[in-house]
mmCIF file of C-alpha atoms in Angstrom:
data_model
loop_
_atom_site.group_PDB
_atom_site.id
_atom_site.type_symbol
_atom_site.label_atom_id
_atom_site.label_comp_id
_atom_site.label_asym_id
_atom_site.label_seq_id
_atom_site.Cartn_x
_atom_site.Cartn_y
_atom_site.Cartn_z
ATOM 1 C CA MET A 494 0.001 -0.159 0.482
ATOM 2 C CA THR A 495 1.627 3.669 -0.893
ATOM 3 C CA TYR A 496 1.079 5.583 1.129
ATOM 4 C CA ASN A 497 3.414 8.219 -0.553
ATOM 5 C CA ARG A 498 -14.814 21.170 8.828
ATOM 6 C CA ARG A 499 -14.103 22.793 10.331
ATOM 7 C CA GLU A 500 -13.027 21.383 13.647
ATOM 8 C CA PHE A 501 -16.645 23.065 15.232
ATOM 9 C CA THR A 502 -16.576 25.869 17.717
ATOM 10 C CA HIS A 503 -14.433 24.613 20.900
ATOM 11 C CA LEU A 504 -17.038 26.027 22.831
ATOM 12 C CA ALA A 505 -19.271 23.110 22.773
ATOM 13 C CA VAL A 506 -15.364 21.106 22.480
ATOM 14 C CA PHE A 507 -14.664 22.286 25.923
ATOM 15 C CA GLY A 508 -17.538 23.951 27.293
ATOM 16 C CA ALA A 509 -17.659 21.345 30.005
ATOM 17 C CA ALA A 510 -14.432 20.899 31.023
ATOM 18 C CA ALA A 511 -14.604 24.918 31.303
ATOM 19 C CA THR A 512 -18.083 24.435 33.008
ATOM 20 C CA ALA A 513 -16.666 21.736 35.410
ATOM 21 C CA LEU A 514 -13.932 24.226 36.209
ATOM 22 C CA GLY A 515 -16.054 27.249 36.956
ATOM 23 C CA MET A 516 -14.982 29.427 34.089
ATOM 24 C CA ALA A 517 -16.907 30.980 31.307
ATOM 25 C CA ALA A 518 -16.571 29.200 27.534
ATOM 26 C CA PRO A 519 -14.033 31.129 25.855
ATOM 27 C CA THR A 520 -15.044 34.077 23.410
ATOM 28 C CA ALA A 521 -17.192 33.310 20.293
ATOM 29 C CA THR A 522 -15.541 34.030 16.825
ATOM 30 C CA ALA A 523 -17.700 36.465 14.849
ATOM 31 C CA ALA A 524 -18.055 33.034 12.840
ATOM 32 C CA THR A 525 -19.972 31.011 16.176
ATOM 33 C CA ALA A 526 -21.551 34.042 16.961
ATOM 34 C CA SER A 527 -23.132 34.880 13.759
ATOM 35 C CA ALA A 528 -24.337 31.187 13.354
ATOM 36 C CA THR A 529 -25.791 31.399 17.029
ATOM 37 C CA THR A 530 -27.801 34.166 16.107
ATOM 38 C CA THR A 531 -29.079 32.305 12.991
ATOM 39 C CA ALA A 532 -29.840 29.163 14.169
ATOM 40 C CA ALA A 533 -32.215 30.438 16.962
ATOM 41 C CA THR A 534 -34.260 31.805 14.455
ATOM 42 C CA PRO A 535 -37.282 30.999 13.626
ATOM 43 C CA ALA A 536 -36.811 31.121 9.914
ATOM 44 C CA ALA A 537 -33.903 28.927 10.710
ATOM 45 C CA ALA A 538 -35.383 26.187 13.289
ATOM 46 C CA GLY A 539 -38.250 26.491 10.803
ATOM 47 C CA SER A 540 -36.926 25.953 6.568
ATOM 48 C CA ASP A 541 -35.242 23.072 5.002
ATOM 49 C CA VAL A 542 -32.733 25.415 5.077
ATOM 50 C CA PRO A 543 -29.337 23.130 6.382
ATOM 51 C CA TRP A 544 -27.910 26.005 9.643
ATOM 52 C CA GLY A 545 -24.335 25.408 8.242
ATOM 53 C CA GLY A 546 -22.331 23.589 5.227
ATOM 54 C CA PRO A 547 -23.698 23.398 1.628
ATOM 55 C CA LEU A 548 -26.795 24.896 0.572
ATOM 56 C CA ALA A 549 -26.746 25.085 -2.854
ATOM 57 C CA PRO A 550 -23.887 23.951 -6.169
ATOM 58 C CA ASP A 551 -20.797 25.585 -6.804
ATOM 59 C CA LYS A 552 -19.976 28.613 -8.429
ATOM 60 C CA PRO A 553 -17.665 28.307 -11.145
ATOM 61 C CA LEU A 554 -15.036 29.865 -9.033
ATOM 62 C CA ALA A 555 -15.272 27.679 -5.824
ATOM 63 C CA LYS A 556 -15.585 24.755 -7.931
ATOM 64 C CA ALA A 557 -11.960 25.291 -9.620
ATOM 65 C CA TYR A 558 -10.733 25.341 -6.165
ATOM 66 C CA ASP A 559 -12.559 22.268 -5.379
ATOM 67 C CA THR A 560 -11.768 20.359 -8.194
ATOM 68 C CA ALA A 561 -7.431 21.531 -8.133
ATOM 69 C CA ALA A 562 -8.037 20.033 -4.361
ATOM 70 C CA LYS A 563 -9.572 16.227 -5.080
ATOM 71 C CA ALA A 564 -6.998 16.657 -7.888
ATOM 72 C CA LEU A 565 -4.583 16.508 -5.331
ATOM 73 C CA SER A 566 -6.676 14.506 -2.792
ATOM 74 C CA GLU A 567 -6.833 11.218 -5.239
ATOM 75 C CA VAL A 568 -2.672 11.306 -6.165
ATOM 76 C CA ASP A 569 -2.301 8.421 -3.911
ATOM 77 C CA ASP A 570 -4.671 6.606 -1.759
ATOM 78 C CA ASN A 571 -3.156 8.243 1.712
ATOM 79 C CA PRO A 572 -6.425 8.076 3.810
ATOM 80 C CA VAL A 573 -5.470 11.124 6.315
ATOM 81 C CA ILE A 574 -5.123 13.019 2.801
ATOM 82 C CA ARG A 575 -8.038 12.400 1.301
ATOM 83 C CA TRP A 576 -9.925 12.745 4.514
ATOM 84 C CA GLN A 577 -9.034 16.679 4.039
ATOM 85 C CA TYR A 578 -10.144 16.748 0.805
ATOM 86 C CA ARG A 579 -13.761 14.947 1.554
ATOM 87 C CA VAL A 580 -14.559 16.898 4.750
ATOM 88 C CA TRP A 581 -13.250 20.243 4.365
ATOM 89 C CA CYS A 582 -13.745 20.398 0.459
ATOM 90 C CA GLN A 583 -17.143 18.562 0.227
ATOM 91 C CA THR A 584 -19.263 18.529 3.580
ATOM 92 C CA GLY A 585 -17.713 20.480 5.731
ATOM 93 C CA TYR A 586 -19.169 19.116 9.587
ATOM 94 C CA ARG A 587 -20.523 20.141 12.177
ATOM 95 C CA GLY A 588 -21.615 18.250 15.474
ATOM 96 C CA ILE A 589 -24.368 16.372 15.812
ATOM 97 C CA GLY A 590 -26.467 19.173 17.821
ATOM 98 C CA ASP A 591 -26.135 21.673 14.728
ATOM 99 C CA ALA A 592 -28.765 19.964 12.197
ATOM 100 C CA GLY A 593 -31.183 22.282 10.577
ATOM 101 C CA THR A 594 -34.597 20.694 9.903
ATOM 102 C CA GLY A 595 -33.360 19.703 5.978
ATOM 103 C CA GLN A 596 -30.168 18.249 7.440
ATOM 104 C CA PRO A 597 -30.720 14.923 9.196
ATOM 105 C CA VAL A 598 -28.019 13.550 11.086
ATOM 106 C CA ASP A 599 -26.176 10.916 9.675
ATOM 107 C CA GLU A 600 -24.414 8.049 11.496
ATOM 108 C CA LEU A 601 -21.409 6.991 11.699
ATOM 109 C CA PRO A 602 -20.447 3.305 8.997
ATOM 110 C CA ASP A 603 -16.984 2.943 11.110
ATOM 111 C CA PRO A 604 -16.744 4.689 14.238
ATOM 112 C CA THR A 605 -13.564 3.113 14.889
ATOM 113 C CA GLN A 606 -12.175 4.520 11.549
ATOM 114 C CA ASP A 607 -13.181 7.521 11.601
ATOM 115 C CA PHE A 608 -15.724 10.243 13.552
ATOM 116 C CA VAL A 609 -16.548 12.373 11.602
ATOM 117 C CA SER A 610 -20.489 10.816 9.431
ATOM 118 C CA PRO A 611 -20.461 10.949 5.178
ATOM 119 C CA ASN A 612 -22.595 14.227 5.743
ATOM 120 C CA GLY A 613 -20.128 16.274 7.360
ATOM 121 C CA PHE A 614 -21.491 15.073 11.237
ATOM 122 C CA LEU A 615 -18.640 15.175 14.201
ATOM 123 C CA HIS A 616 -19.394 12.589 16.403
ATOM 124 C CA LYS A 617 -17.478 12.588 19.975
ATOM 125 C CA ASN A 618 -19.320 10.330 21.220
ATOM 126 C CA HIS A 619 -17.072 7.667 20.643
ATOM 127 C CA ILE A 620 -13.745 9.364 21.770
ATOM 128 C CA ARG A 621 -12.396 7.343 23.967
ATOM 129 C CA PRO A 622 -8.075 7.524 25.322
ATOM 130 C CA MET A 623 -5.023 6.406 23.117
ATOM 131 C CA PRO A 624 -3.757 3.514 24.943
ATOM 132 C CA ALA A 625 -1.377 3.231 27.908
ATOM 133 C CA GLY A 626 1.769 4.479 27.672
ATOM 134 C CA GLY A 627 0.694 6.619 24.499
ATOM 135 C CA VAL A 628 1.797 6.011 20.266
ATOM 136 C CA GLN A 629 4.872 5.195 19.012
ATOM 137 C CA PHE A 630 4.092 6.895 15.657
ATOM 138 C CA LEU A 631 7.877 7.981 14.536
ATOM 139 C CA ASP A 632 11.065 6.703 16.099
ATOM 140 C CA ASN A 633 11.386 9.094 18.439
ATOM 141 C CA ALA A 634 7.872 10.546 18.444
ATOM 142 C CA TRP A 635 5.136 9.979 20.895
ATOM 143 C CA TYR A 636 1.307 11.338 20.673
ATOM 144 C CA PHE A 637 -0.718 11.451 24.295
ATOM 145 C CA GLY A 638 -4.408 12.139 25.543
ATOM 146 C CA THR A 639 -7.469 11.063 23.514
ATOM 147 C CA ASP A 640 -9.248 10.474 20.422
ATOM 148 C CA PHE A 641 -9.673 13.728 20.178
ATOM 149 C CA THR A 642 -7.332 15.669 21.663
ATOM 150 C CA GLY A 643 -3.956 14.876 22.438
ATOM 151 C CA LEU A 644 -0.603 16.314 23.100
ATOM 152 C CA VAL A 645 2.740 14.956 20.471
ATOM 153 C CA ILE A 646 6.249 14.496 22.893
ATOM 154 C CA VAL A 647 9.220 14.884 20.837
ATOM 155 C CA ARG A 648 12.849 12.864 22.168
ATOM 156 C CA THR A 649 15.906 15.458 20.743
ATOM 157 C CA PRO A 650 19.463 13.342 19.558
ATOM 158 C CA ASP A 651 20.480 14.263 23.349
ATOM 159 C CA GLY A 652 17.949 13.040 25.145
ATOM 160 C CA GLY A 653 16.671 16.554 25.874
ATOM 161 C CA LEU A 654 11.969 16.597 25.673
ATOM 162 C CA VAL A 655 10.503 18.767 23.558
ATOM 163 C CA MET A 656 6.355 19.038 23.573
ATOM 164 C CA LEU A 657 3.619 20.313 21.616
ATOM 165 C CA ASP A 658 0.436 21.280 23.254
ATOM 166 C CA SER A 659 -1.162 20.522 26.502
ATOM 167 C CA LEU A 660 -4.394 19.065 26.744
ATOM 168 C CA THR A 661 -7.244 20.152 29.128
ATOM 169 C CA THR A 662 -6.398 20.766 32.472
ATOM 170 C CA PRO A 663 -4.093 19.500 35.139
ATOM 171 C CA ASP A 664 -5.975 16.341 35.953
ATOM 172 C CA ASP A 665 -5.683 15.592 31.841
ATOM 173 C CA MET A 666 -2.192 15.806 32.102
ATOM 174 C CA ARG A 667 -1.875 13.556 34.962
ATOM 175 C CA THR A 668 -3.614 11.309 33.757
ATOM 176 C CA GLN A 669 -2.776 11.565 30.102
ATOM 177 C CA PHE A 670 0.422 11.858 29.985
ATOM 178 C CA LEU A 671 2.275 12.115 33.050
ATOM 179 C CA ASP A 672 0.920 9.000 35.061
ATOM 180 C CA GLN A 673 1.788 6.709 31.273
ATOM 181 C CA ALA A 674 4.979 8.046 30.104
ATOM 182 C CA SER A 675 7.627 6.342 32.345
ATOM 183 C CA ALA A 676 5.786 3.571 30.248
ATOM 184 C CA ALA A 677 6.421 4.813 27.088
ATOM 185 C CA GLY A 678 10.574 5.763 28.473
ATOM 186 C CA LEU A 679 10.025 9.437 29.154
ATOM 187 C CA ASP A 680 10.831 11.510 32.056
ATOM 188 C CA PRO A 681 8.666 14.876 31.885
ATOM 189 C CA ARG A 682 11.613 16.289 33.759
ATOM 190 C CA ARG A 683 13.713 16.395 30.739
ATOM 191 C CA ILE A 684 11.082 18.819 29.142
ATOM 192 C CA ARG A 685 13.163 21.715 27.876
ATOM 193 C CA TYR A 686 10.059 23.551 25.329
ATOM 194 C CA VAL A 687 6.282 23.708 25.782
ATOM 195 C CA PHE A 688 4.886 25.042 22.079
ATOM 196 C CA ILE A 689 1.544 26.304 22.438
ATOM 197 C CA GLY A 690 -0.175 25.529 19.348
ATOM 198 C CA HIS A 691 -3.274 28.189 20.210
ATOM 199 C CA ARG A 692 -5.013 29.379 23.365
ATOM 200 C CA HIS A 693 -7.478 27.581 23.647
ATOM 201 C CA VAL A 694 -7.892 25.517 27.095
ATOM 202 C CA ASP A 695 -7.643 22.079 25.231
ATOM 203 C CA HIS A 696 -4.151 22.510 24.514
ATOM 204 C CA THR A 697 -3.040 24.718 27.375
ATOM 205 C CA GLY A 698 -3.924 22.977 29.844
ATOM 206 C CA GLY A 699 -2.202 21.604 31.637
ATOM 207 C CA ALA A 700 0.676 23.779 31.101
ATOM 208 C CA ASN A 701 1.411 25.214 34.518
ATOM 209 C CA LEU A 702 1.338 21.646 35.773
ATOM 210 C CA ILE A 703 4.232 21.120 33.468
ATOM 211 C CA ARG A 704 6.342 24.168 34.409
ATOM 212 C CA ASP A 705 5.381 24.102 38.143
ATOM 213 C CA ARG A 706 5.906 20.489 39.040
ATOM 214 C CA TYR A 707 7.860 18.986 36.713
ATOM 215 C CA ALA A 708 10.215 21.180 33.835
ATOM 216 C CA PRO A 709 10.703 24.611 35.555
ATOM 217 C CA THR A 710 13.283 26.004 33.735
ATOM 218 C CA ALA A 711 11.614 24.775 30.118
ATOM 219 C CA LYS A 712 10.883 27.632 27.823
ATOM 220 C CA PHE A 713 7.329 28.040 26.671
ATOM 221 C CA VAL A 714 6.660 29.446 23.171
ATOM 222 C CA MET A 715 3.192 30.507 21.606
ATOM 223 C CA GLY A 716 2.362 32.870 18.878
ATOM 224 C CA GLN A 717 2.436 36.793 20.479
ATOM 225 C CA PRO A 718 -1.181 37.338 19.722
ATOM 226 C CA ASP A 719 -2.330 34.777 21.425
ATOM 227 C CA ALA A 720 0.625 34.762 24.401
ATOM 228 C CA GLN A 721 -1.381 38.313 25.136
ATOM 229 C CA TYR A 722 -4.851 37.299 24.828
ATOM 230 C CA VAL A 723 -3.585 34.851 27.668
ATOM 231 C CA ALA A 724 -1.895 37.758 29.493
ATOM 232 C CA LYS A 725 -4.687 39.661 29.456
ATOM 233 C CA THR A 726 -6.966 37.348 30.559
ATOM 234 C CA ARG A 727 -4.796 36.139 33.755
ATOM 235 C CA ALA A 728 -4.591 40.021 34.290
ATOM 236 C CA GLU A 729 -8.965 40.476 34.571
ATOM 237 C CA LEU A 730 -8.768 37.247 36.245
ATOM 238 C CA ARG A 731 -6.899 38.889 38.713
ATOM 239 C CA ALA A 732 -8.954 41.991 38.494
ATOM 240 C CA HIS A 733 -11.514 41.047 39.484
ATOM 241 C CA ARG A 734 -10.579 37.450 42.102
ATOM 242 C CA ASP A 735 -13.488 38.894 44.454
ATOM 243 C CA GLU A 736 -16.310 37.161 42.540
ATOM 244 C CA TYR A 737 -15.128 34.069 42.947
ATOM 245 C CA THR A 738 -13.829 31.450 45.355
ATOM 246 C CA LYS A 739 -10.507 30.180 46.223
ATOM 247 C CA GLU A 740 -11.364 27.022 44.746
ATOM 248 C CA GLU A 741 -12.746 28.961 41.781
ATOM 249 C CA TYR A 742 -9.766 31.242 41.097
ATOM 250 C CA LYS A 743 -6.915 28.384 41.500
ATOM 251 C CA ALA A 744 -9.261 26.644 38.666
ATOM 252 C CA LYS A 745 -9.008 28.989 36.868
ATOM 253 C CA LEU A 746 -6.072 30.278 36.675
ATOM 254 C CA ALA A 747 -4.303 26.650 36.396
ATOM 255 C CA VAL A 748 -5.043 26.584 32.940
ATOM 256 C CA LEU A 749 -3.573 29.880 31.495
ATOM 257 C CA PRO A 750 -0.180 29.827 30.822
ATOM 258 C CA SER A 751 1.234 31.467 33.544
ATOM 259 C CA ARG A 752 4.231 32.857 31.369
ATOM 260 C CA ILE A 753 5.024 32.976 27.777
ATOM 261 C CA ASP A 754 8.934 32.550 27.454
ATOM 262 C CA ILE A 755 9.049 32.785 23.187
ATOM 263 C CA GLN A 756 6.393 34.585 21.365
ATOM 264 C CA ILE A 757 6.542 34.155 18.040
ATOM 265 C CA LYS A 758 5.338 37.587 16.192
ATOM 266 C CA ALA A 759 4.447 39.119 12.822
ATOM 267 C CA TYR A 760 6.435 39.941 9.991
ATOM 268 C CA PRO A 761 6.220 43.859 9.211
ATOM 269 C CA SER A 762 2.594 44.106 7.448
ATOM 270 C CA HIS A 763 1.772 40.450 7.508
ATOM 271 C CA THR A 764 -0.360 38.262 9.374
ATOM 272 C CA VAL A 765 2.280 35.851 9.507
ATOM 273 C CA GLY A 766 5.594 34.954 10.606
ATOM 274 C CA MET A 767 8.313 32.423 11.902
ATOM 275 C CA GLU A 768 11.656 31.746 14.274
ATOM 276 C CA ARG A 769 13.752 29.431 14.088
ATOM 277 C CA ILE A 770 14.751 27.432 17.975
ATOM 278 C CA GLU A 771 17.353 25.665 18.642
ATOM 279 C CA ILE A 772 15.297 23.181 20.950
ATOM 280 C CA ALA A 773 19.184 20.930 21.161
ATOM 281 C CA PRO A 774 22.421 21.777 19.744
ATOM 282 C CA GLY A 775 22.788 21.779 16.302
ATOM 283 C CA THR A 776 18.785 21.287 16.431
ATOM 284 C CA GLU A 777 16.076 23.781 15.411
ATOM 285 C CA ALA A 778 12.281 23.739 15.132
ATOM 286 C CA VAL A 779 10.480 26.254 13.159
ATOM 287 C CA ALA A 780 8.024 28.164 15.060
ATOM 288 C CA ALA A 781 5.540 29.646 12.728
ATOM 289 C CA LEU A 782 2.778 32.033 13.415
ATOM 290 C CA ALA A 783 -0.077 31.016 10.713
ATOM 291 C CA PRO A 784 -3.436 32.241 12.042
ATOM 292 C CA GLY A 785 -6.712 31.122 10.994
ATOM 293 C CA HIS A 786 -8.082 28.615 14.183
ATOM 294 C CA THR A 787 -6.869 31.848 16.390
ATOM 295 C CA GLU A 788 -5.253 35.125 15.916
ATOM 296 C CA GLY A 789 -2.066 33.348 17.247
ATOM 297 C CA GLN A 790 -1.890 29.842 16.028
ATOM 298 C CA MET A 791 1.077 28.572 15.533
ATOM 299 C CA THR A 792 2.380 25.284 13.963
ATOM 300 C CA VAL A 793 5.815 23.442 14.821
ATOM 301 C CA ILE A 794 8.308 22.173 12.212
ATOM 302 C CA VAL A 795 10.599 19.589 14.904
ATOM 303 C CA PRO A 796 13.091 17.742 12.821
ATOM 304 C CA VAL A 797 12.627 13.506 14.215
ATOM 305 C CA GLU A 798 14.174 9.963 13.308
ATOM 306 C CA HIS A 799 12.293 7.516 11.913
ATOM 307 C CA ARG A 800 14.164 3.650 11.257
ATOM 308 C CA GLY A 801 17.840 5.387 10.828
ATOM 309 C CA LYS A 802 16.425 9.027 8.790
ATOM 310 C CA THR A 803 15.661 12.405 9.604
ATOM 311 C CA SER A 804 12.864 13.626 9.203
ATOM 312 C CA LYS A 805 10.983 16.255 10.072
ATOM 313 C CA VAL A 806 7.452 15.852 10.908
ATOM 314 C CA VAL A 807 4.813 19.380 10.769
ATOM 315 C CA VAL A 808 3.127 19.958 13.890
ATOM 316 C CA TRP A 809 -0.590 21.696 13.354
ATOM 317 C CA SER A 810 -2.801 22.705 16.087
ATOM 318 C CA GLY A 811 -6.520 21.952 15.234
ATOM 319 C CA ASN A 812 -8.821 23.232 12.129
ATOM 320 C CA ASP A 813 -11.534 26.168 11.890
ATOM 321 C CA ASN A 814 -12.881 29.352 11.753
ATOM 322 C CA ALA A 815 -15.152 29.587 8.498
ATOM 323 C CA ASP A 816 -14.803 33.361 8.920
ATOM 324 C CA ALA A 817 -11.092 33.263 8.811
ATOM 325 C CA ALA A 818 -10.988 30.572 5.572
ATOM 326 C CA SER A 819 -9.378 33.791 3.329
ATOM 327 C CA GLN A 820 -6.553 34.419 6.157
ATOM 328 C CA TYR A 821 -6.176 30.318 6.016
ATOM 329 C CA ALA A 822 -5.423 30.085 3.105
ATOM 330 C CA ILE A 823 -3.017 32.586 3.269
ATOM 331 C CA SER A 824 -1.442 30.812 6.536
ATOM 332 C CA SER A 825 -1.214 27.145 4.770
ATOM 333 C CA ASP A 826 0.421 29.079 1.986
ATOM 334 C CA PHE A 827 2.627 30.326 3.693
ATOM 335 C CA VAL A 828 3.738 26.951 6.184
ATOM 336 C CA GLN A 829 3.841 25.064 2.850
ATOM 337 C CA GLY A 830 6.849 26.930 1.836
ATOM 338 C CA LEU A 831 8.341 26.809 5.663
ATOM 339 C CA ALA A 832 7.528 22.768 5.376
ATOM 340 C CA ALA A 833 9.112 22.302 1.562
ATOM 341 C CA GLN A 834 12.408 24.702 2.626
ATOM 342 C CA GLU A 835 12.758 22.409 5.737
ATOM 343 C CA GLY A 836 12.212 18.901 4.058
ATOM 344 C CA ALA A 837 9.275 18.124 6.114
ATOM 345 C CA ASP A 838 8.013 14.460 5.591
ATOM 346 C CA ALA A 839 5.210 13.806 8.528
ATOM 347 C CA PHE A 840 2.492 15.357 9.241
ATOM 348 C CA ILE A 841 0.296 15.286 12.766
ATOM 349 C CA ASN A 842 -2.100 16.949 14.359
ATOM 350 C CA THR A 843 -2.895 17.102 18.142
ATOM 351 C CA HIS A 844 -6.374 16.849 17.341
ATOM 352 C CA ALA A 845 -6.180 13.202 16.265
ATOM 353 C CA TYR A 846 -10.205 12.394 15.284
ATOM 354 C CA GLN A 847 -8.980 14.949 12.238
ATOM 355 C CA GLY A 848 -8.012 13.029 9.121
ATOM 356 C CA ALA A 849 -9.214 10.476 11.381
ATOM 357 C CA ALA A 850 -5.238 10.070 12.695
ATOM 358 C CA PHE A 851 -6.563 8.096 16.300
ATOM 359 C CA SER A 852 -7.301 5.038 14.468
ATOM 360 C CA HIS A 853 -4.175 5.375 11.885
ATOM 361 C CA LEU A 854 -2.610 5.744 15.446
ATOM 362 C CA ARG A 855 -3.911 3.597 17.098
ATOM 363 C CA THR A 856 -3.031 0.552 14.476
ATOM 364 C CA LEU A 857 0.278 1.706 14.575
ATOM 365 C CA LYS A 858 0.568 1.161 18.663
ATOM 366 C CA ALA A 859 -0.814 -2.455 17.985
ATOM 367 C CA ASP A 860 1.769 -2.951 15.136
ATOM 368 C CA PRO A 861 4.716 -0.777 13.953
ATOM 369 C CA SER A 862 5.425 -1.800 11.260
ATOM 370 C CA ALA A 863 1.961 -1.274 10.124
ATOM 371 C CA PRO A 864 1.372 1.060 7.151
ATOM 372 C CA ASN A 865 2.120 4.426 8.135
ATOM 373 C CA PRO A 866 0.002 7.118 6.528
ATOM 374 C CA LEU A 867 1.536 10.444 9.062
ATOM 375 C CA LEU A 868 5.420 9.389 7.139
ATOM 376 C CA MET A 869 3.440 11.313 4.339
ATOM 377 C CA GLY A 870 6.749 12.069 2.767
ATOM 378 C CA VAL A 871 8.395 15.480 1.139
ATOM 379 C CA ALA A 872 5.799 15.761 -1.703
ATOM 380 C CA GLY A 873 2.989 14.082 0.417
ATOM 381 C CA VAL A 874 2.848 17.374 3.088
ATOM 382 C CA GLN A 875 2.831 19.550 0.464
ATOM 383 C CA ARG A 876 0.216 18.575 -0.922
ATOM 384 C CA HIS A 877 -1.868 17.725 2.668
ATOM 385 C CA ILE A 878 -1.133 21.699 3.019
ATOM 386 C CA GLU A 879 -2.538 22.207 -0.257
ATOM 387 C CA ILE A 880 -5.345 20.731 -0.182
ATOM 388 C CA PHE A 881 -6.028 22.267 2.922
ATOM 389 C CA GLY A 882 -5.070 26.232 1.755
ATOM 390 C CA THR A 883 -7.187 25.455 -1.595
ATOM 391 C CA ALA A 884 -10.015 24.586 0.293
ATOM 392 C CA HIS A 885 -10.252 27.927 2.570
ATOM 393 C CA ARG A 886 -10.243 29.415 -0.813
ATOM 394 C CA ALA A 887 -13.347 27.645 -1.745
ATOM 395 C CA LEU A 888 -15.115 27.322 1.224
ATOM 396 C CA ALA A 889 -13.699 32.004 1.273
ATOM 397 C CA GLN A 890 -16.085 31.918 -2.399
ATOM 398 C CA ARG A 891 -18.659 29.893 -1.542
ATOM 399 C CA LEU A 892 -19.401 31.811 1.493
ATOM 400 C CA LEU A 893 -19.093 34.667 -0.459
ATOM 401 C CA ASP A 894 -21.260 33.193 -3.263
ATOM 402 C CA GLY A 895 -24.078 32.049 -0.976
ATOM 403 C CA THR A 896 -23.622 28.696 -1.241
ATOM 404 C CA TRP A 897 -22.594 27.675 1.673
ATOM 405 C CA LYS A 898 -23.639 28.703 4.803
ATOM 406 C CA ALA A 899 -21.102 29.463 7.958
ATOM 407 C CA MET A 900 -20.604 26.840 11.302
#
């Protein structure tokens, strides 16, 4: 075998966790706010118009983008790359509670293989923790967490560790990584860098536990806009601490990184930017500010080893935000260029349901010699990212044309 939509609003994804901590839900994006308002109107509730996603056939420009993305997806049989086209170009995606009257929820053909149904509905009720000890998907790279969201650990040539994203809560960090690290031969005290892909709590929640208990000298890295957002949120929380009990205040602070040591800035007059960071002697990671999901979303390219060869893995942190479709296309072009420059030949998203990567991770856990669709080759990584960018050009045009509705 050759291996060469949207992540619906995080208000739904981790609202329960936020509520349990006594937190207010994250601020909705314009897309989310607009969609929520639309869904609540009598016309949307009583018509056959879908709450989100396709409404009518594509007009010529959007169709051209779709055709280009489809052609890229069919170059080989890599299922992760094909998922990228199917979900982002063909259906969009939404939660099963988001269907309009004329948009019945369809079931999953096989929940062990994919959580997004053929019509684009994300079924979260099948999510499980990853197998004990995480999944070693490359010789020195592991995924820990759940089928839905997780973190990536890379061991550097000198034995240091790099963490990418930090789960949803301190308890998640304990149970989903710290309690399992030794089984994978990993010592959390050797973490030198923690890259936080964006500011949402399902990526930041365990960061302070790592800094405070295990790796106090580790450097924490984040896109500057999101780092500023976190700092502002912490300041506002302190200003209103009298409104909470001691336990509530402590829980709120726990999931907000206490300090970001390195902030990745945009180039002057641009929305994107990058910085090279030496994560071990002679070993550099590339941290790219690539907005879309949030204003400060960051993608990281990290050197790895696999079967005696040096590779580089692109670690992407979440996908969605229809209102940012045009920006996502720009960011994708930027990351694609960096990936080509670096010779990146592997790709993973810290939301393992995207690309249905969770099923392939579980297969690799059971049989490390199984085909690894995350190891795509340089050409595969290029196509994977280009499909995402092209899909968002199509989405932006569809929204302008009125043939799709924002989620």
